[in-house]
PDB file of C-alpha atoms (C1' of nucleotides) in Angstrom:
ATOM      1  CA  MET A   1      72.266  81.399 340.987  1.00 38.00           C
ATOM      2  CA  LYS A   2      69.196  83.542 341.507  1.00 37.00           C
ATOM      3  CA  LYS A   3      70.177  87.105 342.275  1.00 39.00           C
ATOM      4  CA  GLU A   4      66.796  88.823 342.418  1.00 43.00           C
ATOM      5  CA  HIS A   5      66.252  90.641 345.677  1.00 44.00           C
ATOM      6  CA  LYS A   6      63.658  89.471 348.147  1.00 40.00           C
ATOM      7  CA  HIS A   7      61.977  92.669 349.148  1.00 39.00           C
ATOM      8  CA  LEU A   8      60.846  93.085 352.690  1.00 36.00           C
ATOM      9  CA  THR A   9      57.895  95.150 351.609  1.00 39.00           C
ATOM     10  CA  SER A  10      56.602  95.162 348.097  1.00 41.00           C
ATOM     11  CA  PHE A  11      56.491  98.433 346.257  1.00 43.00           C
ATOM     12  CA  LYS A  12      54.261  96.845 343.694  1.00 42.00           C
ATOM     13  CA  SER A  13      51.470  96.352 346.189  1.00 39.00           C
ATOM     14  CA  HIS A  14      51.472 100.085 346.752  1.00 41.00           C
ATOM     15  CA  LEU A  15      51.314 100.748 343.070  1.00 41.00           C
ATOM     16  CA  ASP A  16      48.573  98.270 342.387  1.00 41.00           C
ATOM     17  CA  GLN A  17      46.179 100.201 344.584  1.00 40.00           C
ATOM     18  CA  GLN A  18      46.658 103.281 342.435  1.00 40.00           C
ATOM     19  CA  TYR A  19      46.120 101.932 338.981  1.00 40.00           C
ATOM     20  CA  GLY A  20      42.544 103.150 338.838  1.00 39.00           C
ATOM     21  CA  GLN A  21      43.702 106.617 337.869  1.00 41.00           C
ATOM     22  CA  ARG A  22      45.576 105.296 334.858  1.00 41.00           C
ATOM     23  CA  GLY A  23      46.574 107.867 332.324  1.00 37.00           C
ATOM     24  CA  THR A  24      46.875 110.745 334.753  1.00 39.00           C
ATOM     25  CA  ILE A  25      50.041 111.825 336.461  1.00 41.00           C
ATOM     26  CA  ILE A  26      50.197 110.006 339.747  1.00 43.00           C
ATOM     27  CA  ARG A  27      52.449 110.899 342.621  1.00 51.00           C
ATOM     28  CA  GLU A  28      53.779 107.776 344.313  1.00 58.00           C
ATOM     29  CA  GLU A  29      55.718 107.543 347.503  1.00 61.00           C
ATOM     30  CA  TYR A  30      58.157 104.791 348.178  1.00 61.00           C
ATOM     31  CA  GLU A  31      59.426 104.378 351.645  1.00 58.00           C
ATOM     32  CA  GLU A  32      61.709 101.814 353.166  1.00 54.00           C
ATOM     33  CA  GLY A  33      63.183 101.516 356.566  1.00 53.00           C
ATOM     34  CA  PHE A  34      66.783 102.172 355.763  1.00 49.00           C
ATOM     35  CA  GLU A  35      69.542  99.725 356.200  1.00 54.00           C
ATOM     36  CA  ALA A  36      72.485  99.535 353.895  1.00 51.00           C
ATOM     37  CA  PHE A  37      71.520  96.286 352.236  1.00 60.00           C
ATOM     38  CA  LYS A  38      68.101  97.569 351.277  1.00 82.00           C
ATOM     39  CA  LEU A  39      69.135 100.529 349.197  1.00 88.00           C
ATOM     40  CA  GLY A  40      70.128  98.422 346.228  1.00 91.00           C
ATOM     41  CA  ALA A  41      66.852  96.550 346.318  1.00 90.00           C
ATOM     42  CA  MET A  42      64.945  99.815 346.457  1.00 90.00           C
ATOM     43  CA  LEU A  43      66.722 101.243 343.437  1.00 92.00           C
ATOM     44  CA  GLN A  44      66.313  98.029 341.520  1.00 93.00           C
ATOM     45  CA  GLU A  45      62.590  97.922 342.110  1.00 91.00           C
ATOM     46  CA  LEU A  46      62.145 101.565 341.156  1.00 92.00           C
ATOM     47  CA  ARG A  47      64.073 100.936 337.967  1.00 94.00           C
ATOM     48  CA  LYS A  48      62.000  97.905 337.051  1.00 93.00           C
ATOM     49  CA  GLU A  49      58.750  99.745 337.738  1.00 90.00           C
ATOM     50  CA  GLN A  50      59.756 102.051 334.918  1.00 92.00           C
ATOM     51  CA  GLY A  51      60.694  99.199 332.637  1.00 93.00           C
ATOM     52  CA  LEU A  52      64.301 100.283 332.371  1.00 96.00           C
ATOM     53  CA  THR A  53      67.336  98.058 331.945  1.00 97.00           C
ATOM     54  CA  GLN A  54      70.453  98.860 333.931  1.00 97.00           C
ATOM     55  CA  GLU A  55      72.007 100.154 330.742  1.00 97.00           C
ATOM     56  CA  GLN A  56      69.095 102.468 329.948  1.00 97.00           C
ATOM     57  CA  LEU A  57      69.113 103.835 333.466  1.00 97.00           C
ATOM     58  CA  ALA A  58      72.864 104.299 333.290  1.00 96.00           C
ATOM     59  CA  LEU A  59      72.572 106.322 330.105  1.00 96.00           C
ATOM     60  CA  LYS A  60      69.982 108.639 331.615  1.00 95.00           C
ATOM     61  CA  CYS A  61      72.153 109.529 334.560  1.00 94.00           C
ATOM     62  CA  GLY A  62      75.522 109.475 332.867  1.00 94.00           C
ATOM     63  CA  THR A  63      77.080 106.329 334.197  1.00 95.00           C
ATOM     64  CA  THR A  64      77.463 102.712 333.174  1.00 96.00           C
ATOM     65  CA  LYS A  65      75.482  99.536 333.676  1.00 96.00           C
ATOM     66  CA  THR A  66      78.525  98.242 335.519  1.00 96.00           C
ATOM     67  CA  TYR A  67      78.096 100.873 338.159  1.00 97.00           C
ATOM     68  CA  ILE A  68      74.331 100.471 338.420  1.00 97.00           C
ATOM     69  CA  SER A  69      74.830  96.782 338.998  1.00 97.00           C
ATOM     70  CA  ARG A  70      77.331  97.394 341.756  1.00 96.00           C
ATOM     71  CA  ILE A  71      74.947  99.766 343.502  1.00 95.00           C
ATOM     72  CA  GLU A  72      71.927  97.490 343.183  1.00 95.00           C
ATOM     73  CA  ASN A  73      73.933  94.670 344.682  1.00 94.00           C
ATOM     74  CA  ASN A  74      75.329  96.852 347.451  1.00 87.00           C
ATOM     75  CA  ALA A  75      78.822  96.083 346.278  1.00 83.00           C
ATOM     76  CA  SER A  76      79.978  99.564 347.116  1.00 86.00           C
ATOM     77  CA  ASP A  77      79.228 102.566 349.241  1.00 91.00           C
ATOM     78  CA  ILE A  78      77.741 105.510 347.407  1.00 94.00           C
ATOM     79  CA  ARG A  79      78.060 109.268 347.595  1.00 95.00           C
ATOM     80  CA  LEU A  80      74.973 111.256 348.301  1.00 93.00           C
ATOM     81  CA  SER A  81      75.423 113.322 345.161  1.00 93.00           C
ATOM     82  CA  THR A  82      75.557 110.164 343.078  1.00 95.00           C
ATOM     83  CA  LEU A  83      72.466 108.711 344.695  1.00 94.00           C
ATOM     84  CA  MET A  84      70.627 111.952 344.000  1.00 93.00           C
ATOM     85  CA  ARG A  85      71.739 111.944 340.395  1.00 94.00           C
ATOM     86  CA  ILE A  86      70.455 108.426 339.843  1.00 95.00           C
ATOM     87  CA  ILE A  87      67.114 109.240 341.408  1.00 93.00           C
ATOM     88  CA  HIS A  88      66.671 112.629 339.759  1.00 92.00           C
ATOM     89  CA  GLU A  89      68.060 112.155 336.295  1.00 94.00           C
ATOM     90  CA  GLY A  90      67.728 108.413 336.005  1.00 95.00           C
ATOM     91  CA  LEU A  91      64.380 107.752 337.626  1.00 93.00           C
ATOM     92  CA  GLY A  92      62.785 111.174 337.486  1.00 91.00           C
ATOM     93  CA  GLY A  93      62.243 111.015 341.217  1.00 88.00           C
ATOM     94  CA  HIS A  94      62.783 113.099 344.290  1.00 85.00           C
ATOM     95  CA  LEU A  95      64.688 111.957 347.356  1.00 85.00           C
ATOM     96  CA  LYS A  96      63.790 112.787 350.927  1.00 83.00           C
ATOM     97  CA  PHE A  97      65.241 111.880 354.264  1.00 80.00           C
ATOM     98  CA  LYS A  98      63.627 110.999 357.499  1.00 81.00           C
ATOM     99  CA  VAL A  99      65.472 110.701 360.780  1.00 85.00           C
ATOM    100  CA  ASP A 100      63.869 109.084 363.800  1.00 84.00           C
ATOM    101  CA  ILE A 101      65.389 109.877 367.152  1.00 85.00           C
ATOM    102  CA  LEU A 102      64.704 108.561 370.624  1.00 78.00           C
ATOM    103  CA  LEU A 103      64.453 111.460 373.041  1.00 71.00           C
ATOM    104  CA  LYS A 104      65.185 111.012 376.681  1.00 64.00           C
TER     105      LYS A 104
ATOM    106  CA  MET B   1      79.365 137.042 359.739  1.00 37.00           C
ATOM    107  CA  LYS B   2      76.368 135.096 360.903  1.00 36.00           C
ATOM    108  CA  LYS B   3      76.574 131.465 359.835  1.00 38.00           C
ATOM    109  CA  GLU B   4      73.511 129.980 361.532  1.00 43.00           C
ATOM    110  CA  HIS B   5      71.220 128.244 359.082  1.00 43.00           C
ATOM    111  CA  LYS B   6      67.774 129.585 358.364  1.00 39.00           C
ATOM    112  CA  HIS B   7      65.597 126.504 358.539  1.00 39.00           C
ATOM    113  CA  LEU B   8      62.694 126.227 356.197  1.00 36.00           C
ATOM    114  CA  THR B   9      60.662 124.272 358.705  1.00 38.00           C
ATOM    115  CA  SER B  10      61.371 124.254 362.382  1.00 41.00           C
ATOM    116  CA  PHE B  11      62.062 120.978 364.071  1.00 43.00           C
ATOM    117  CA  LYS B  12      61.544 122.575 367.415  1.00 42.00           C
ATOM    118  CA  SER B  13      57.883 123.186 366.752  1.00 39.00           C
ATOM    119  CA  HIS B  14      57.455 119.455 366.344  1.00 41.00           C
ATOM    120  CA  LEU B  15      59.254 118.811 369.549  1.00 41.00           C
ATOM    121  CA  ASP B  16      57.354 121.334 371.551  1.00 42.00           C
ATOM    122  CA  GLN B  17      54.112 119.492 370.977  1.00 41.00           C
ATOM    123  CA  GLN B  18      55.542 116.385 372.594  1.00 41.00           C
ATOM    124  CA  TYR B  19      56.970 117.702 375.773  1.00 41.00           C
ATOM    125  CA  GLY B  20      53.963 116.627 377.809  1.00 39.00           C
ATOM    126  CA  GLN B  21      55.306 113.097 378.062  1.00 42.00           C
ATOM    127  CA  ARG B  22      58.546 114.290 379.573  1.00 42.00           C
ATOM    128  CA  GLY B  23      60.632 111.592 381.171  1.00 37.00           C
ATOM    129  CA  THR B  24      59.440 108.786 378.923  1.00 40.00           C
ATOM    130  CA  ILE B  25      61.157 107.682 375.783  1.00 42.00           C
ATOM    131  CA  ILE B  26      59.605 109.570 372.901  1.00 44.00           C
ATOM    132  CA  ARG B  27      59.923 108.678 369.280  1.00 52.00           C
ATOM    133  CA  GLU B  28      60.335 111.784 367.155  1.00 61.00           C
ATOM    134  CA  GLU B  29      60.312 112.046 363.406  1.00 63.00           C
ATOM    135  CA  TYR B  30      62.222 114.653 361.542  1.00 63.00           C
ATOM    136  CA  GLU B  31      61.541 115.106 357.904  1.00 60.00           C
ATOM    137  CA  GLU B  32      62.851 117.546 355.391  1.00 56.00           C
ATOM    138  CA  GLY B  33      62.343 117.807 351.702  1.00 54.00           C
ATOM    139  CA  PHE B  34      65.775 116.910 350.493  1.00 50.00           C
ATOM    140  CA  GLU B  35      68.040 119.204 348.641  1.00 55.00           C
ATOM    141  CA  ALA B  36      71.756 119.161 349.027  1.00 52.00           C
ATOM    142  CA  PHE B  37      72.030 122.429 350.887  1.00 61.00           C
ATOM    143  CA  LYS B  38      69.529 121.353 353.507  1.00 82.00           C
ATOM    144  CA  LEU B  39      71.293 118.290 354.785  1.00 88.00           C
ATOM    145  CA  GLY B  40      73.826 120.257 356.780  1.00 91.00           C
ATOM    146  CA  ALA B  41      71.094 122.352 358.362  1.00 91.00           C
ATOM    147  CA  MET B  42      69.198 119.218 359.283  1.00 91.00           C
ATOM    148  CA  LEU B  43      72.168 117.601 360.968  1.00 93.00           C
ATOM    149  CA  GLN B  44      73.031 120.804 362.778  1.00 93.00           C
ATOM    150  CA  GLU B  45      69.552 121.165 364.193  1.00 91.00           C
ATOM    151  CA  LEU B  46      69.417 117.536 365.301  1.00 92.00           C
ATOM    152  CA  ARG B  47      72.752 117.972 367.030  1.00 94.00           C
ATOM    153  CA  LYS B  48      71.646 121.112 368.831  1.00 94.00           C
ATOM    154  CA  GLU B  49      68.403 119.493 369.959  1.00 90.00           C
ATOM    155  CA  GLN B  50      70.566 117.083 371.875  1.00 92.00           C
ATOM    156  CA  GLY B  51      72.739 119.822 373.296  1.00 93.00           C
ATOM    157  CA  LEU B  52      75.883 118.493 371.682  1.00 95.00           C
ATOM    158  CA  THR B  53      78.839 120.498 370.443  1.00 96.00           C
ATOM    159  CA  GLN B  54      80.430 119.551 367.146  1.00 97.00           C
ATOM    160  CA  GLU B  55      83.309 118.085 369.086  1.00 97.00           C
ATOM    161  CA  GLN B  56      81.087 115.963 371.323  1.00 97.00           C
ATOM    162  CA  LEU B  57      79.190 114.662 368.325  1.00 97.00           C
ATOM    163  CA  ALA B  58      82.446 113.951 366.529  1.00 97.00           C
ATOM    164  CA  LEU B  59      83.713 111.885 369.455  1.00 96.00           C
ATOM    165  CA  LYS B  60      80.569 109.766 369.532  1.00 95.00           C
ATOM    166  CA  CYS B  61      80.842 108.811 365.912  1.00 95.00           C
ATOM    167  CA  GLY B  62      84.578 108.587 365.621  1.00 94.00           C
ATOM    168  CA  THR B  63      85.456 111.663 363.640  1.00 95.00           C
ATOM    169  CA  THR B  64      86.537 115.236 364.270  1.00 96.00           C
ATOM    170  CA  LYS B  65      84.813 118.549 364.806  1.00 96.00           C
ATOM    171  CA  THR B  66      86.562 119.668 361.646  1.00 96.00           C
ATOM    172  CA  TYR B  67      84.670 117.125 359.634  1.00 97.00           C
ATOM    173  CA  ILE B  68      81.332 117.781 361.328  1.00 97.00           C
ATOM    174  CA  SER B  69      81.708 121.448 360.510  1.00 97.00           C
ATOM    175  CA  ARG B  70      82.389 120.701 356.878  1.00 96.00           C
ATOM    176  CA  ILE B  71      79.290 118.545 356.642  1.00 95.00           C
ATOM    177  CA  GLU B  72      77.025 121.013 358.432  1.00 95.00           C
ATOM    178  CA  ASN B  73      78.135 123.717 356.054  1.00 93.00           C
ATOM    179  CA  ASN B  74      77.744 121.483 353.019  1.00 87.00           C
ATOM    180  CA  ALA B  75      81.379 122.005 352.182  1.00 80.00           C
ATOM    181  CA  SER B  76      81.707 118.470 350.928  1.00 84.00           C
ATOM    182  CA  ASP B  77      79.772 115.576 349.529  1.00 90.00           C
ATOM    183  CA  ILE B  78      79.256 112.712 351.937  1.00 94.00           C
ATOM    184  CA  ARG B  79      79.186 108.954 351.673  1.00 95.00           C
ATOM    185  CA  LEU B  80      76.042 107.182 352.701  1.00 93.00           C
ATOM    186  CA  SER B  81      77.908 105.043 355.195  1.00 93.00           C
ATOM    187  CA  THR B  82      79.306 108.139 356.838  1.00 95.00           C
ATOM    188  CA  LEU B  83      75.929 109.820 357.046  1.00 94.00           C
ATOM    189  CA  MET B  84      74.517 106.692 358.634  1.00 93.00           C
ATOM    190  CA  ARG B  85      77.317 106.551 361.159  1.00 94.00           C
ATOM    191  CA  ILE B  86      76.743 110.132 362.237  1.00 95.00           C
ATOM    192  CA  ILE B  87      73.025 109.569 362.631  1.00 93.00           C
ATOM    193  CA  HIS B  88      73.287 106.186 364.342  1.00 92.00           C
ATOM    194  CA  GLU B  89      76.304 106.502 366.563  1.00 94.00           C
ATOM    195  CA  GLY B  90      76.417 110.241 366.945  1.00 95.00           C
ATOM    196  CA  LEU B  91      72.754 111.156 367.270  1.00 93.00           C
ATOM    197  CA  GLY B  92      71.241 107.828 368.265  1.00 91.00           C
ATOM    198  CA  GLY B  93      68.880 108.113 365.342  1.00 89.00           C
ATOM    199  CA  HIS B  94      67.615 106.044 362.467  1.00 85.00           C
ATOM    200  CA  LEU B  95      67.728 107.119 358.840  1.00 85.00           C
ATOM    201  CA  LYS B  96      65.042 106.434 356.269  1.00 82.00           C
ATOM    202  CA  PHE B  97      64.625 107.297 352.638  1.00 80.00           C
ATOM    203  CA  LYS B  98      61.632 108.345 350.702  1.00 81.00           C
ATOM    204  CA  VAL B  99      61.531 108.573 346.938  1.00 85.00           C
ATOM    205  CA  ASP B 100      58.696 110.324 345.157  1.00 84.00           C
ATOM    206  CA  ILE B 101      58.188 109.463 341.527  1.00 85.00           C
ATOM    207  CA  LEU B 102      55.841 110.815 338.920  1.00 77.00           C
ATOM    208  CA  LEU B 103      54.224 107.922 337.082  1.00 71.00           C
ATOM    209  CA  LYS B 104      52.908 108.362 333.582  1.00 64.00           C
TER     210      LYS B 104
ATOM    211  C1'  DC C   1      69.543  74.656 321.437  1.00 81.03           C
ATOM    212  C1'  DA C   2      71.517  78.972 319.770  1.00 81.03           C
ATOM    213  C1'  DA C   3      71.739  83.780 319.791  1.00 81.03           C
ATOM    214  C1'  DA C   4      70.919  88.099 321.789  1.00 81.03           C
ATOM    215  C1'  DA C   5      70.110  90.900 325.573  1.00 81.03           C
ATOM    216  C1'  DT C   6      70.782  91.818 330.225  1.00 81.03           C
ATOM    217  C1'  DG C   7      73.377  91.644 334.309  1.00 81.03           C
ATOM    218  C1'  DT C   8      77.753  90.644 337.055  1.00 81.03           C
ATOM    219  C1'  DT C   9      82.578  90.667 338.037  1.00 81.03           C
ATOM    220  C1'  DA C  10      87.484  92.022 337.485  1.00 81.03           C
ATOM    221  C1'  DC C  11      90.965  95.374 336.827  1.00 81.03           C
ATOM    222  C1'  DC C  12      92.839  99.826 336.380  1.00 81.03           C
ATOM    223  C1'  DT C  13      92.871 104.968 336.835  1.00 81.03           C
ATOM    224  C1'  DA C  14      91.249 109.497 338.296  1.00 81.03           C
ATOM    225  C1'  DA C  15      88.599 112.151 341.370  1.00 81.03           C
ATOM    226  C1'  DT C  16      86.778 112.863 345.929  1.00 81.03           C
ATOM    227  C1'  DT C  17      85.807 111.778 350.714  1.00 81.03           C
ATOM    228  C1'  DA C  18      87.492 111.002 355.336  1.00 81.03           C
ATOM    229  C1'  DG C  19      91.007 111.432 358.730  1.00 81.03           C
ATOM    230  C1'  DC C  20      94.524 114.193 360.904  1.00 81.03           C
ATOM    231  C1'  DT C  21      96.898 118.379 362.652  1.00 81.03           C
ATOM    232  C1'  DA C  22      97.245 123.084 363.245  1.00 81.03           C
ATOM    233  C1'  DA C  23      95.984 127.810 362.837  1.00 81.03           C
ATOM    234  C1'  DC C  24      92.480 131.154 362.708  1.00 81.03           C
ATOM    235  C1'  DT C  25      87.787 133.144 363.830  1.00 81.03           C
ATOM    236  C1'  DT C  26      83.639 133.682 366.062  1.00 81.03           C
ATOM    237  C1'  DT C  27      80.761 133.334 370.032  1.00 81.03           C
ATOM    238  C1'  DG C  28      79.722 133.451 374.925  1.00 81.03           C
ATOM    239  C1'  DA C  29      80.673 134.243 379.712  1.00 81.03           C
ATOM    240  C1'  DT C  30      82.763 136.826 383.452  1.00 81.03           C
TER     241       DT C  30
ATOM    242  C1'  DA D   1      87.752 143.898 377.194  1.00 81.03           C
ATOM    243  C1'  DT D   2      89.642 139.472 378.129  1.00 81.03           C
ATOM    244  C1'  DC D   3      89.549 134.674 378.280  1.00 81.03           C
ATOM    245  C1'  DA D   4      87.768 130.232 377.099  1.00 81.03           C
ATOM    246  C1'  DA D   5      84.907 127.434 374.347  1.00 81.03           C
ATOM    247  C1'  DA D   6      83.028 126.396 370.008  1.00 81.03           C
ATOM    248  C1'  DG D   7      83.255 126.565 365.223  1.00 81.03           C
ATOM    249  C1'  DT D   8      85.634 127.327 360.651  1.00 81.03           C
ATOM    250  C1'  DT D   9      89.254 126.937 357.317  1.00 81.03           C
ATOM    251  C1'  DA D  10      93.604 125.238 355.234  1.00 81.03           C
ATOM    252  C1'  DG D  11      96.948 121.789 354.233  1.00 81.03           C
ATOM    253  C1'  DC D  12      98.257 117.113 353.594  1.00 81.03           C
ATOM    254  C1'  DT D  13      97.641 111.948 353.258  1.00 81.03           C
ATOM    255  C1'  DA D  14      95.181 107.605 352.917  1.00 81.03           C
ATOM    256  C1'  DA D  15      91.151 105.179 351.715  1.00 81.03           C
ATOM    257  C1'  DT D  16      87.233 104.685 348.709  1.00 81.03           C
ATOM    258  C1'  DT D  17      84.053 105.950 345.058  1.00 81.03           C
ATOM    259  C1'  DA D  18      83.201 106.673 340.195  1.00 81.03           C
ATOM    260  C1'  DG D  19      84.431 106.089 335.499  1.00 81.03           C
ATOM    261  C1'  DG D  20      86.078 103.207 331.782  1.00 81.03           C
ATOM    262  C1'  DT D  21      86.873  98.793 329.350  1.00 81.03           C
ATOM    263  C1'  DA D  22      86.635  94.089 328.837  1.00 81.03           C
ATOM    264  C1'  DA D  23      85.455  89.450 329.902  1.00 81.03           C
ATOM    265  C1'  DC D  24      82.234  86.366 331.919  1.00 81.03           C
ATOM    266  C1'  DA D  25      77.546  84.741 333.434  1.00 81.03           C
ATOM    267  C1'  DT D  26      72.757  84.672 333.395  1.00 81.03           C
ATOM    268  C1'  DT D  27      68.325  85.347 331.480  1.00 81.03           C
ATOM    269  C1'  DT D  28      65.282  85.873 327.726  1.00 81.03           C
ATOM    270  C1'  DT D  29      63.810  85.155 323.050  1.00 81.03           C
ATOM    271  C1'  DG D  30      63.379  82.859 318.674  1.00 81.03           C
TER     272       DG D  30
END
DNA sequence: CAAAATGTTACCTAATTAGCTAACTTTGAT
DNA sequence: ATCAAAGTTAGCTAATTAGGTAACATTTTG
């Protein structure tokens, strides 16, 4: 059974536009409308962009490939501190929030 | 002892620019650079914008003022599902993520 | 095809959040 | 100053995550 996520928007397409400045440090922004089932896909794509296996990512942020797999497949809820750790230490990234509100 | 958070950027200033279209439904975006100690401040400000007490907010999202207080004061880590519930059901908002990564 | 690497699932345990109640404190209004 | 409302803190318990190991499945490589 194919388990690869079907992404609603491709991160790669964003990246591809930037590859002209190859060799320099490039700041990329990834943004997804948030729903629970998308978080795993987002993390998986970020990991693959960096050419990391689940096990390599796990090592960098002090957990196991087992756990990374569960998160990527949305098999479990996740604490904010853990999500931050994966993004900071594992992916070298920085997490931000955005909250949209409808005002009356 | 004063406990009110000192916000690094004011949400209100965003809001004030929009008040011309009073009476219509306005879509507002709130964004904060994320660090753990800012999340509580962010939620507190969003709550106050809507004129809600901790207890009123708690009722809307099925928890207690005790818990809301703990979160606003960053006294505890929080699960993603719980954060979503507070933002959706309590504040009528929508949560998004953004991840910045430095590419080599 | 076979072997190796990568990813998924199952099970158990320990640590932590979330829910609940009650007491205490601070703030705001009269 | 007093009273009421709002917010904070302290226990305790139940539910869930996170960590660990092992077995299984899938994908990739030779």
